[in-house]
Amino acid sequence: MSNTSAGQGELLGDAVSPRGKLRPRSSAASKRWQTVVVTGLVFCALVSVFTTIGIILMLVVESWGFFSDDKIEIWKFLTGTKWTVGQTQGELSYGIWPLLSGTLRITGIAMMLALPMGLVSAIYLSEYASKRTRSLLKPTLEILAGIPTVVLGFFAVKFITPYMLEPLGDFKTFNATSAGIAVGILCIPLVASLAEDALRAVPNRLREGAYGLGANRLEVTLKVVVPAALSGIISAFLLALARAIGETMVVALAAGSTPTLTLDPRMPSQTMTGFIVETFKSESVVPGTLSYFSIYAVAAVLFLSTFGITLVGQIIRMKYREVYD
Amino acid sequence: MIRTILNLVIFTSLFALAAGCGSPKTSENSSTKTTPGLDYGDNSSLSGNITIEGSSTVEPISNRAKEKFNGSFPNVNISVSGQGTGNGFKALGAKECDVSDASRPIKQKELEVCKSTGINFYEIPVAYDGLTIVVNKENDFVDELTVEQLKQIFREDTAAKTWKDVNDAWPDKQISIYAPGIASGTHDYFVEVIGKKDGKGLRADEQTMLSEDDKALVTGVKGDKFAIGFFGFSYYDANKDELKAVSIVNPISTKSVAPSMASIESGEYAPFSRPLFIYVNAESYQRAEVKEFVDYYLQNIVEIVKDASYVPLPADIYESAKARIMKDLPGSHYLDAEGNKREGSVTEVYTEANLPK
């Protein structure tokens, strides 16, 4: 890597000087330069491709170690309602549903908060806010986006649970709601900023046309601008969803480490990511054992869920895309 | 997690130190890396292998000793393994280890194996292990628990749902349990007391949260009025303003005893306090590296034990242990001539008179 970048810098130097003098460089040198640049670009693009392939390979190989074990039946993994890997030294139950439902519960709560809040903020920023207000609000949102997730997790345990939730009812110290709210807070800036981009990309002549037909601002926003930006808004939603499913630190700190299959939002709720962290950092994980391989099996399910969402996002974007120019 | 990071830091610094000591002996090296009072040349010239087997509960103590010792004696290779006390004694009897870690005194049968293979050993108590059961500070109904009640709460076969299930006078509220994870020796110890004999383990259901991170357990019990949890005494001691320790009814004296350094030391806090031991093969002790290691272990024992979050024994116990080795007095204090087990606190049992003649 470092060799490549050093070589590029050197070449960049002599590529700039001829342009500075406005003299066309010889075509052979230019061609060589082109090749180098293109190679560099392809290399950079390939790094991410190979990383993805490597991760998929690792997940497949290591989770094979789980599913190929004699004690494991795959349908029990996919339909079981009890998960005790890392919880007991006795017989293991390895149904994914407690963990999967934990992820879904927390993601659901997070989305209930982040999607409306994010969209409303986006609409306000794009359609209503004055230039001055926007110049204040946008950086604030960005600061929120920059808060480390570990801080948010701490905030959930030390503030959201004791001061916001416990007065409302019998919440456990570590519970799904508190973690869900924190993950939601995390996703608001993401939704707001992406949705705002989509809204602002709607050409002004559409708005002007609607005003010309006698619509007021609210009607213009809800009936013209939002539908026009729908594909962008939906992809913002899906990105937030994938973000929430993959979020780890907040849930590891705030959601507890008990895998539960319940709809009660006051109960602890270990997620797939939470399980992976808890098991990985515990000293009980010896490579080659079932609990070790189970990490990868859970990771594979996690990967498939986010991958599925990204895929759906692509399809929706293509289907609802409106092009104006 | 904090502990993991700490371990990492310790490991890295030790590694750096060991690497520094192992590198060629330049003048600047020898001036910076020597431990005060110890000659650098002598330390690095001591080499050899030491094998430590046995209890996973004692393992952290032996590991601290190893880390510290390797800081000064980088060329002695020490392997510490925690396959259990029974396996440790097996290895001791089979001459497969130099030091055997034990979370209980040796049993008559194990002693006979050692006798048959001609193994002599020094019995050295190293620390107390005290386990503390805690509830929320606001919990005003539980002050003491019997072992029976603990079984009802924690065991997988009984797994009481509410406090009322344990005692009719207690509220009809769900019990939430916060317990160390299965990799932890504390978990094993607790299971040993409440259910190992019947082949029962700790419950693993929706009311139970297991974590390897003691801090998470403290936070859990602190924030949940109907919670109960347990961990090592030293961890409770560090957080005692935020938690309420439950007194445990001693099954023999039937007196309710609160956990404290004193009650753990006296053995009154039963069945959740016990001494931990190392058994040193007397023949191995003749080897320079084993002698150096065991002497170092005993010399720094208080620090090592505290580092590993256990309760140190009274100083005179350590002094007598040193004396046993110095005077070459092997054997177990816990078994009389007929092979019966002596009961009582370490201070009562660990006397020279109790050694085999």
XYZ file of C-alpha atoms in Angstrom:
682
model
C 0.000 0.000 0.000
C 2.561 2.535 1.097
C 4.646 1.859 -1.990
C 1.726 2.560 -4.247
C 0.859 5.830 -2.599
C 4.456 7.017 -2.649
C 4.685 6.232 -6.367
C 1.476 8.099 -7.006
C 2.675 11.179 -5.185
C 5.807 11.294 -7.272
C 3.922 10.939 -10.492
C 1.359 13.446 -9.378
C 4.175 15.946 -9.045
C 5.317 15.734 -12.628
C 1.795 15.471 -13.913
C 0.871 18.766 -12.362
C 3.767 20.801 -13.626
C 3.081 20.440 -17.371
C -0.543 21.371 -16.799
C 0.646 24.394 -14.921
C 2.588 25.489 -17.953
C -0.416 24.665 -20.140
C 1.711 22.494 -22.345
C 0.288 19.148 -23.473
C 2.459 16.260 -22.228
C 3.649 13.557 -24.585
C 0.997 10.963 -25.261
C 3.170 8.035 -24.133
C 3.797 9.581 -20.717
C 0.161 10.487 -20.414
C -0.883 6.938 -21.210
C 1.494 5.528 -18.637
C 0.180 7.954 -16.076
C -3.355 6.934 -16.913
C -2.553 3.266 -16.368
C -0.993 3.968 -12.993
C -3.931 6.015 -11.795
C -6.470 3.496 -12.994
C -4.556 0.644 -11.358
C -4.487 2.570 -8.118
C -8.201 3.238 -8.278
C -9.053 -0.351 -9.109
C -6.861 -1.517 -6.254
C -8.672 0.707 -3.778
C -12.034 -0.492 -5.026
C -10.922 -4.092 -4.841
C -9.788 -3.771 -1.239
C -13.366 -3.328 -0.109
C -14.593 -6.083 -2.404
C -12.019 -8.515 -1.074
C -12.712 -7.516 2.510
C -16.368 -8.338 1.987
C -15.532 -11.630 0.333
C -13.112 -12.447 3.145
C -15.731 -11.750 5.789
C -18.335 -13.845 4.018
C -15.854 -16.691 3.656
C -14.924 -16.518 7.321
C -18.579 -16.535 8.353
C -19.368 -19.491 6.122
C -16.349 -21.528 7.182
C -16.645 -20.873 10.894
C -20.405 -21.223 11.112
C -20.010 -24.497 9.240
C -18.141 -25.605 12.344
C -21.333 -24.912 14.259
C -23.879 -26.444 11.920
C -21.798 -29.510 11.104
C -21.595 -30.442 14.783
C -23.483 -33.643 15.542
C -25.293 -32.023 18.435
C -26.703 -29.239 16.280
C -29.795 -29.531 14.164
C -30.275 -26.581 11.883
C -34.042 -26.431 12.173
C -33.716 -26.229 15.935
C -31.369 -23.299 15.459
C -33.846 -21.544 13.178
C -37.013 -22.279 15.136
C -35.886 -22.819 18.731
C -37.189 -20.471 21.392
C -34.482 -20.912 23.991
C -30.841 -19.833 23.816
C -28.490 -20.899 26.586
C -25.095 -20.867 24.863
C -22.675 -19.246 27.291
C -25.309 -19.438 30.031
C -25.007 -22.966 31.270
C -22.570 -25.806 31.562
C -25.373 -28.301 31.155
C -27.241 -29.130 27.983
C -27.271 -26.308 25.450
C -30.366 -24.874 23.838
C -29.526 -22.985 20.697
C -32.689 -21.520 19.224
C -31.878 -18.191 17.596
C -35.247 -16.586 18.311
C -34.498 -15.034 21.705
C -31.497 -13.246 20.210
C -33.212 -12.428 16.931
C -36.291 -11.145 18.710
C -34.043 -9.136 21.006
C -32.530 -7.436 17.999
C -35.943 -6.875 16.428
C -37.432 -5.502 19.641
C -34.678 -2.996 20.162
C -34.567 -2.069 16.491
C -38.345 -1.632 16.510
C -38.241 0.724 19.474
C -35.329 2.608 17.948
C -37.139 3.023 14.633
C -40.337 4.209 16.320
C -38.252 7.047 17.678
C -35.754 7.699 14.909
C -37.898 7.542 11.776
C -40.590 10.096 12.690
C -38.158 12.371 14.528
C -35.615 12.169 11.757
C -38.126 12.770 8.995
C -39.804 15.663 10.765
C -36.423 17.273 11.439
C -35.503 16.781 7.805
C -38.735 18.366 6.589
C -38.290 21.274 8.934
C -34.679 21.815 7.943
C -35.346 21.550 4.244
C -38.728 23.271 3.854
C -39.340 25.534 6.816
C -36.166 26.584 8.572
C -34.610 29.928 7.769
C -31.038 29.946 6.598
C -29.907 31.097 10.021
C -31.797 28.401 11.911
C -30.454 25.755 9.601
C -26.916 26.936 10.089
C -27.429 26.361 13.803
C -29.415 23.157 13.690
C -27.404 21.212 11.181
C -24.114 21.339 13.090
C -25.992 20.373 16.258
C -27.336 17.297 14.521
C -23.867 16.497 13.350
C -22.547 16.726 16.899
C -25.233 14.257 17.945
C -24.056 11.969 15.166
C -20.533 12.243 16.479
C -21.263 11.054 20.004
C -19.454 7.754 20.565
C -21.909 4.918 20.981
C -20.306 3.831 24.236
C -21.281 7.183 25.710
C -24.847 6.700 24.549
C -24.887 3.252 26.124
C -23.712 4.730 29.377
C -26.327 7.452 29.055
C -28.980 4.768 28.646
C -27.949 2.895 31.799
C -27.263 5.900 33.978
C -29.940 8.307 32.779
C -32.664 6.879 30.547
C -33.408 3.848 32.728
C -33.335 5.385 36.217
C -34.788 8.830 35.452
C -37.024 8.356 32.421
C -38.263 4.778 32.606
C -38.270 3.684 36.217
C -40.817 6.323 37.265
C -43.107 4.879 34.579
C -43.102 1.289 35.724
C -41.316 -1.826 36.725
C -38.346 -1.638 34.372
C -35.341 -3.884 34.895
C -31.936 -2.238 35.208
C -31.021 -3.460 31.764
C -34.017 -3.379 29.443
C -35.042 -3.242 25.811
C -36.718 0.177 25.956
C -33.746 2.027 27.334
C -31.382 0.496 24.782
C -33.940 1.074 22.025
C -34.261 4.755 22.881
C -30.492 5.187 22.883
C -30.145 3.433 19.524
C -32.989 5.625 18.261
C -31.152 8.772 19.332
C -28.165 7.424 17.478
C -30.160 7.024 14.277
C -31.962 10.392 14.289
C -29.104 12.396 12.743
C -28.574 9.694 10.136
C -32.225 9.765 9.052
C -32.470 13.540 9.284
C -29.397 14.248 7.282
C -30.038 11.720 4.505
C -33.732 12.553 4.242
C -32.918 16.259 4.131
C -30.547 15.677 1.230
C -33.312 13.848 -0.587
C -35.837 16.607 0.097
C -33.501 19.369 -0.989
C -32.738 17.501 -4.205
C -36.357 17.983 -5.299
C -36.200 20.774 -7.903
C -37.709 24.096 -6.931
C -39.881 24.295 -9.988
C -42.044 21.518 -8.561
C -42.636 23.587 -5.438
C -43.264 26.713 -7.494
C -45.707 24.859 -9.690
C -47.633 23.675 -6.656
C -47.693 27.174 -5.146
C -48.906 28.445 -8.511
C -51.830 26.078 -8.275
C -52.783 27.601 -4.912
C -51.310 25.060 -2.481
C -50.048 26.224 0.892
C -46.666 25.293 2.325
C -47.851 22.234 4.213
C -49.626 20.892 1.141
C -46.588 21.516 -1.010
C -44.398 19.695 1.473
C -46.586 16.693 2.124
C -48.172 16.238 -1.283
C -45.383 17.265 -3.608
C -41.946 17.349 -2.048
C -42.117 14.280 0.200
C -43.587 12.001 -2.495
C -41.006 13.242 -4.942
C -38.196 12.437 -2.519
C -39.729 9.158 -1.390
C -37.016 6.870 -2.711
C -34.330 8.885 -0.936
C -36.343 8.935 2.270
C -36.896 5.201 2.146
C -33.230 4.520 1.640
C -32.485 6.773 4.601
C -34.920 4.674 6.641
C -33.357 1.423 5.538
C -29.852 2.629 6.265
C -30.961 3.586 9.755
C -32.560 0.176 10.133
C -29.361 -1.607 9.157
C -27.429 0.667 11.482
C -29.744 -0.154 14.376
C -29.568 -3.902 13.773
C -25.804 -3.817 13.739
C -25.438 -1.470 16.710
C -23.402 -3.175 19.381
C -21.976 -1.010 22.120
C -25.244 0.539 23.252
C -27.007 -2.809 23.523
C -24.042 -4.519 25.134
C -24.142 -1.907 27.886
C -27.828 -1.221 28.253
C -29.864 -4.210 27.106
C -28.501 -6.810 29.499
C -27.094 -10.203 28.704
C -30.184 -12.325 29.149
C -31.611 -13.746 25.938
C -35.381 -13.377 26.270
C -38.301 -14.196 24.024
C -40.952 -11.777 25.199
C -42.843 -8.732 24.031
C -42.388 -7.010 27.368
C -40.208 -3.953 26.683
C -39.293 -3.693 30.370
C -37.353 -6.936 30.296
C -33.683 -7.352 29.435
C -33.107 -8.264 25.862
C -29.846 -9.604 24.576
C -29.382 -8.947 20.884
C -27.345 -10.894 18.365
C -24.580 -8.306 18.517
C -24.808 -8.229 22.298
C -24.371 -11.978 22.454
C -21.349 -11.860 20.170
C -19.631 -9.255 22.333
C -20.476 -10.933 25.610
C -19.313 -14.333 24.437
C -16.230 -13.052 22.708
C -14.943 -11.188 25.710
C -15.770 -13.954 28.153
C -12.881 -16.202 28.957
C -14.964 -19.299 28.291
C -14.532 -19.093 24.544
C -12.049 -21.708 23.490
C -11.572 -21.988 19.725
C -13.078 -25.175 18.381
C -15.859 -25.422 20.958
C -19.533 -25.068 20.226
C -19.846 -21.717 21.979
C -17.002 -20.410 19.851
C -18.613 -21.504 16.602
C -21.985 -20.229 17.766
C -20.572 -16.710 17.606
C -20.119 -17.132 13.883
C -23.493 -18.751 13.382
C -25.122 -15.746 15.045
C -22.889 -13.398 13.072
C -24.003 -15.093 9.862
C -27.660 -14.504 10.727
C -26.820 -10.907 11.560
C -25.000 -10.461 8.276
C -27.874 -11.977 6.319
C -30.357 -9.613 7.945
C -28.399 -6.456 7.175
C -27.536 -7.759 3.730
C -31.231 -8.424 3.075
C -32.134 -4.911 4.144
C -29.506 -3.369 1.896
C -30.792 -5.457 -0.985
C -34.402 -4.432 -0.381
C -33.170 -0.856 -0.185
C -31.597 -1.103 -3.622
C -34.752 -2.572 -5.118
C -37.005 0.052 -3.581
C -34.713 2.815 -4.677
C -34.794 1.598 -8.242
C -38.534 1.139 -8.234
C -39.555 4.448 -6.709
C -36.824 6.565 -8.128
C -38.121 9.733 -9.746
C -35.761 11.553 -12.036
C -36.129 15.242 -12.639
C -34.047 17.219 -14.997
C -14.315 -5.835 30.348
C -12.292 -3.463 32.469
C -10.531 -6.482 33.870
C -9.798 -7.745 30.371
C -8.267 -4.419 29.444
C -6.284 -4.396 32.645
C -5.029 -7.883 31.946
C -4.051 -6.762 28.488
C -2.136 -3.825 29.883
C -0.393 -6.028 32.417
C 0.377 -8.594 29.781
C 1.716 -6.022 27.349
C 3.892 -4.356 29.922
C 5.203 -7.680 31.128
C 5.877 -8.681 27.576
C 7.766 -5.474 26.991
C 9.711 -6.046 30.180
C 10.466 -9.651 29.305
C 11.507 -8.661 25.802
C 13.729 -5.973 27.245
C 15.375 -8.407 29.636
C 15.753 -11.054 26.966
C 17.553 -8.804 24.502
C 21.351 -8.688 24.285
C 22.998 -7.399 27.422
C 23.864 -3.877 26.492
C 24.822 -1.511 29.217
C 21.672 0.599 28.916
C 19.545 -2.500 29.154
C 21.023 -3.722 32.358
C 20.771 -0.300 33.916
C 17.073 0.142 33.172
C 15.582 -3.302 33.477
C 16.934 -4.630 36.739
C 14.653 -5.045 39.691
C 16.001 -3.196 42.709
C 18.019 -5.438 44.962
C 18.311 -8.234 42.435
C 21.275 -8.769 40.191
C 20.314 -8.804 36.550
C 22.801 -11.423 35.509
C 21.623 -13.885 38.142
C 17.947 -13.430 37.260
C 18.294 -14.124 33.597
C 20.570 -17.068 34.163
C 17.875 -18.892 36.114
C 15.931 -21.005 33.671
C 13.776 -24.091 33.587
C 10.164 -25.198 33.483
C 7.548 -25.166 36.214
C 4.200 -26.899 35.787
C 1.220 -25.780 37.840
C -2.003 -27.749 37.679
C -5.277 -27.699 39.556
C -8.114 -25.493 40.706
C -9.447 -22.849 38.375
C -10.286 -20.794 41.457
C -6.660 -20.645 42.521
C -5.493 -20.243 38.940
C -5.772 -16.424 38.962
C -3.547 -16.291 42.046
C -0.943 -18.541 40.487
C -1.186 -16.564 37.275
C -0.461 -13.303 39.105
C 2.472 -14.995 40.812
C 3.733 -16.211 37.461
C 3.390 -12.791 35.835
C 5.179 -11.053 38.665
C 7.860 -13.706 38.861
C 8.502 -13.625 35.136
C 8.961 -9.878 35.435
C 12.140 -10.578 37.389
C 12.989 -14.037 36.059
C 12.105 -13.974 32.390
C 13.746 -17.263 31.454
C 11.736 -19.520 33.716
C 8.916 -21.032 31.756
C 5.806 -21.485 33.911
C 2.653 -23.138 32.681
C -0.487 -22.645 34.747
C -3.558 -24.675 34.019
C -6.880 -24.845 35.819
C -8.426 -28.205 35.159
C -9.853 -28.510 38.635
C -8.618 -29.375 42.092
C -9.111 -33.121 41.649
C -7.114 -33.180 38.439
C -4.423 -31.135 40.142
C -3.998 -33.735 42.874
C -4.024 -36.474 40.262
C -1.173 -34.725 38.463
C 0.660 -34.224 41.746
C 0.415 -37.932 42.553
C 1.559 -38.857 39.058
C 4.578 -36.512 39.302
C 3.167 -34.539 36.389
C 3.236 -31.182 38.095
C 5.472 -29.279 40.484
C 2.726 -27.269 42.125
C -0.893 -28.283 42.543
C -3.511 -25.557 43.059
C -6.384 -26.596 45.285
C -9.599 -24.981 46.458
C -9.962 -27.599 49.211
C -7.521 -29.603 51.333
C -6.277 -32.907 49.964
C -8.517 -35.930 50.537
C -7.438 -39.194 52.133
C -7.648 -41.091 48.836
C -5.519 -38.532 47.061
C -3.005 -38.604 49.874
C -2.707 -42.363 49.529
C -1.946 -42.042 45.829
C 0.857 -39.628 46.697
C 2.184 -42.005 49.337
C 2.167 -44.918 46.882
C 4.200 -42.964 44.324
C 6.521 -41.586 46.994
C 5.473 -37.967 46.609
C 5.955 -35.593 49.506
C 4.393 -32.174 49.420
C 4.295 -28.919 51.337
C 0.771 -27.746 52.050
C 0.554 -23.956 51.760
C -2.660 -21.991 52.350
C -2.549 -18.921 50.110
C -5.831 -17.062 50.472
C -9.468 -17.032 51.501
C -12.167 -17.188 48.961
C -15.321 -15.555 50.288
C -18.437 -15.288 48.234
C -20.964 -12.575 48.991
C -24.671 -12.667 48.234
C -26.031 -9.181 47.633
C -29.435 -7.575 47.208
C -30.609 -4.060 46.394
C -30.048 -1.404 49.062
C -33.782 -0.744 49.197
C -34.604 -4.368 49.783
C -36.049 -4.354 53.304
C -37.350 -7.902 53.497
C -34.244 -10.038 53.002
C -31.630 -9.798 55.735
C -30.517 -13.391 55.900
C -30.870 -16.479 53.774
C -30.410 -20.144 54.455
C -28.636 -22.423 52.029
C -32.016 -24.067 51.370
C -33.489 -20.721 50.341
C -30.498 -20.008 48.126
C -31.071 -23.341 46.427
C -34.697 -22.401 45.835
C -33.684 -19.104 44.286
C -30.685 -20.092 42.228
C -30.991 -23.722 41.218
C -32.227 -24.694 37.784
C -34.662 -27.306 39.082
C -36.376 -25.103 41.674
C -35.882 -21.661 40.076
C -38.299 -19.668 42.227
C -40.253 -17.156 40.143
C -41.115 -14.634 42.841
C -39.828 -13.757 46.291
C -43.137 -14.992 47.679
C -42.298 -18.467 46.393
C -39.317 -18.510 48.747
C -41.013 -17.053 51.797
C -44.713 -16.262 52.123
C -43.982 -13.056 53.980
C -41.985 -11.669 51.075
C -43.501 -9.631 48.232
C -45.062 -11.264 45.217
C -42.443 -9.770 42.912
C -40.322 -11.416 40.281
C -36.786 -12.229 41.412
C -34.087 -11.026 39.053
C -30.765 -12.756 39.297
C -27.360 -11.329 38.470
C -24.574 -13.883 38.528
C -21.034 -14.357 37.229
C -20.734 -16.169 33.915
C -19.917 -19.827 33.538
C -16.222 -19.242 32.907
C -15.884 -17.778 36.366
C -14.568 -19.752 39.325
C -17.087 -17.938 41.496
C -19.863 -19.443 39.425
C -18.387 -22.920 39.908
C -17.944 -22.400 43.617
C -21.518 -21.282 44.048
C -22.825 -24.211 42.036
C -20.665 -26.500 44.141
C -22.432 -25.310 47.277
C -25.999 -25.268 45.990
C -26.273 -28.178 43.644
C -23.253 -29.977 42.344
C -23.948 -33.033 44.481
C -27.372 -33.439 42.889
C -26.011 -32.697 39.441
C -27.880 -29.398 39.276
C -26.510 -26.130 37.953
C -27.406 -22.477 38.132
C -30.624 -21.538 36.383
C -30.360 -20.032 32.907
C -33.726 -18.466 32.202
C -35.245 -15.096 31.438
C -34.904 -13.928 35.035
C -31.176 -14.594 35.135
C -28.463 -12.377 33.800
C -24.976 -13.829 33.635
C -22.000 -11.622 32.990
C -18.263 -12.034 33.221
C -18.132 -8.369 34.101
C -18.611 -7.888 37.861
C -19.308 -4.218 37.311
C -22.377 -5.107 35.242
C -23.593 -7.309 38.100
C -23.189 -4.463 40.576
C -25.062 -2.076 38.266
C -27.762 -4.688 37.776
C -28.421 -5.294 41.459
C -28.159 -1.599 42.223
C -30.875 -0.644 39.791
C -33.368 -3.376 40.496
C -35.225 -3.446 43.794
C -36.025 -7.143 43.566
C -32.633 -8.318 42.439
C -30.211 -10.724 44.015
C -26.689 -11.504 42.926
C -23.343 -12.776 44.091
C -19.634 -12.307 43.540
C -16.331 -12.481 45.377
C -16.136 -10.712 48.735
C -13.442 -8.312 47.590
C -15.714 -6.980 44.876
C -18.553 -6.454 47.333
C -16.118 -4.745 49.685
C -15.251 -2.224 46.997
C -18.931 -1.483 46.340
C -20.436 -1.866 49.778
C -22.038 1.585 49.861
C -24.212 0.705 46.929
C -25.304 -2.801 47.842
C -26.656 -4.746 50.764
C -24.934 -7.985 51.693
C -27.132 -10.809 52.901
C -26.164 -12.736 56.020
C -25.966 -16.445 55.493
C -27.224 -18.937 58.039
C -24.335 -21.200 58.914
C -25.704 -24.713 58.351
C -23.744 -26.163 61.291
C -24.095 -23.518 63.994
C -27.433 -22.248 62.515
C -26.299 -18.735 63.353
C -26.758 -16.047 60.765
C -23.395 -14.565 59.822
C -22.686 -11.435 57.797
C -19.745 -11.570 55.417
C -16.708 -9.659 56.631
C -12.946 -10.111 56.576
C -13.226 -11.377 60.169
C -16.054 -13.859 59.644
C -14.431 -15.162 56.468
C -11.140 -15.605 58.304
C -12.726 -17.380 61.237
C -14.627 -19.752 59.000
C -17.946 -18.737 60.604
C -19.149 -17.382 57.299
C -19.973 -20.805 55.941
C -20.447 -22.399 53.508
C -19.283 -19.490 51.399
C -15.789 -19.007 52.759
C -12.960 -21.410 52.269
C -9.196 -21.342 52.282
C -7.326 -21.935 49.045
C -4.078 -23.868 48.863
C -1.094 -24.658 46.791
C 0.622 -28.012 47.214
C 4.288 -28.006 46.315
C 6.022 -31.227 45.383
C 8.923 -31.429 47.884
C 11.197 -33.092 45.362
C 10.542 -30.387 42.764
C 11.341 -27.794 45.423
C 14.932 -29.008 45.315
C 15.173 -27.563 41.801
C 16.470 -23.999 41.815
C 13.720 -22.511 39.645
C 10.909 -24.085 41.699
C 12.513 -23.005 44.955
C 12.963 -19.483 43.651
C 9.361 -19.366 42.417
C 7.747 -20.724 45.574
C 9.853 -18.465 47.786
C 8.908 -15.514 45.609
C 5.241 -16.577 45.743
C 5.265 -16.584 49.542
C 7.363 -13.444 49.813
C 4.866 -11.434 47.734
C 1.782 -13.381 48.676
C -0.337 -10.553 50.110
C 0.126 -8.412 47.037
C -0.503 -11.317 44.692
C -3.651 -12.395 46.510
C -5.056 -8.873 46.589
C -4.267 -8.405 42.910
C -6.265 -11.515 42.177
C -9.147 -10.115 44.302
C -9.020 -12.629 47.099
C -8.743 -12.173 50.861
C -5.239 -12.644 52.284
C -4.752 -14.971 55.239
C -3.385 -13.756 58.589
C 0.333 -13.015 58.329
C 1.360 -15.712 60.819
C -0.148 -18.393 58.560
C 2.224 -17.303 55.819
C 5.072 -17.287 58.313
C 4.267 -20.831 59.392
C 4.055 -21.889 55.748
C 7.544 -20.534 55.165
C 8.702 -22.361 58.289
C 7.220 -25.663 57.058
C 9.284 -25.409 53.905
C 12.380 -24.198 55.674
C 12.270 -27.043 58.201
C 11.272 -29.470 55.434
C 8.008 -30.550 57.043
C 5.816 -32.072 54.350
C 2.303 -33.509 54.703
C -1.268 -32.340 55.166
C -2.574 -30.607 58.271
C -6.115 -31.508 57.396
C -5.943 -35.267 57.822
C -5.246 -36.986 61.117
C -3.363 -40.278 61.490
C -6.555 -42.276 60.804
C -7.243 -40.283 57.666
C -10.152 -38.312 59.140
C -10.641 -34.742 58.009
C -9.942 -32.035 60.575
C -12.565 -29.268 60.592
C -12.070 -25.653 61.573
C -10.527 -22.411 60.441
C -7.070 -22.329 58.901
C -5.646 -20.776 62.031
C -6.935 -23.690 64.080
C -5.880 -26.441 61.715
C -2.653 -25.107 60.263
C -0.456 -25.853 63.260
C 2.748 -27.795 63.366
C 1.211 -30.225 65.838
C -1.290 -31.305 63.187
C 1.424 -32.434 60.808
C 2.035 -36.164 60.431
C 4.920 -37.342 62.602
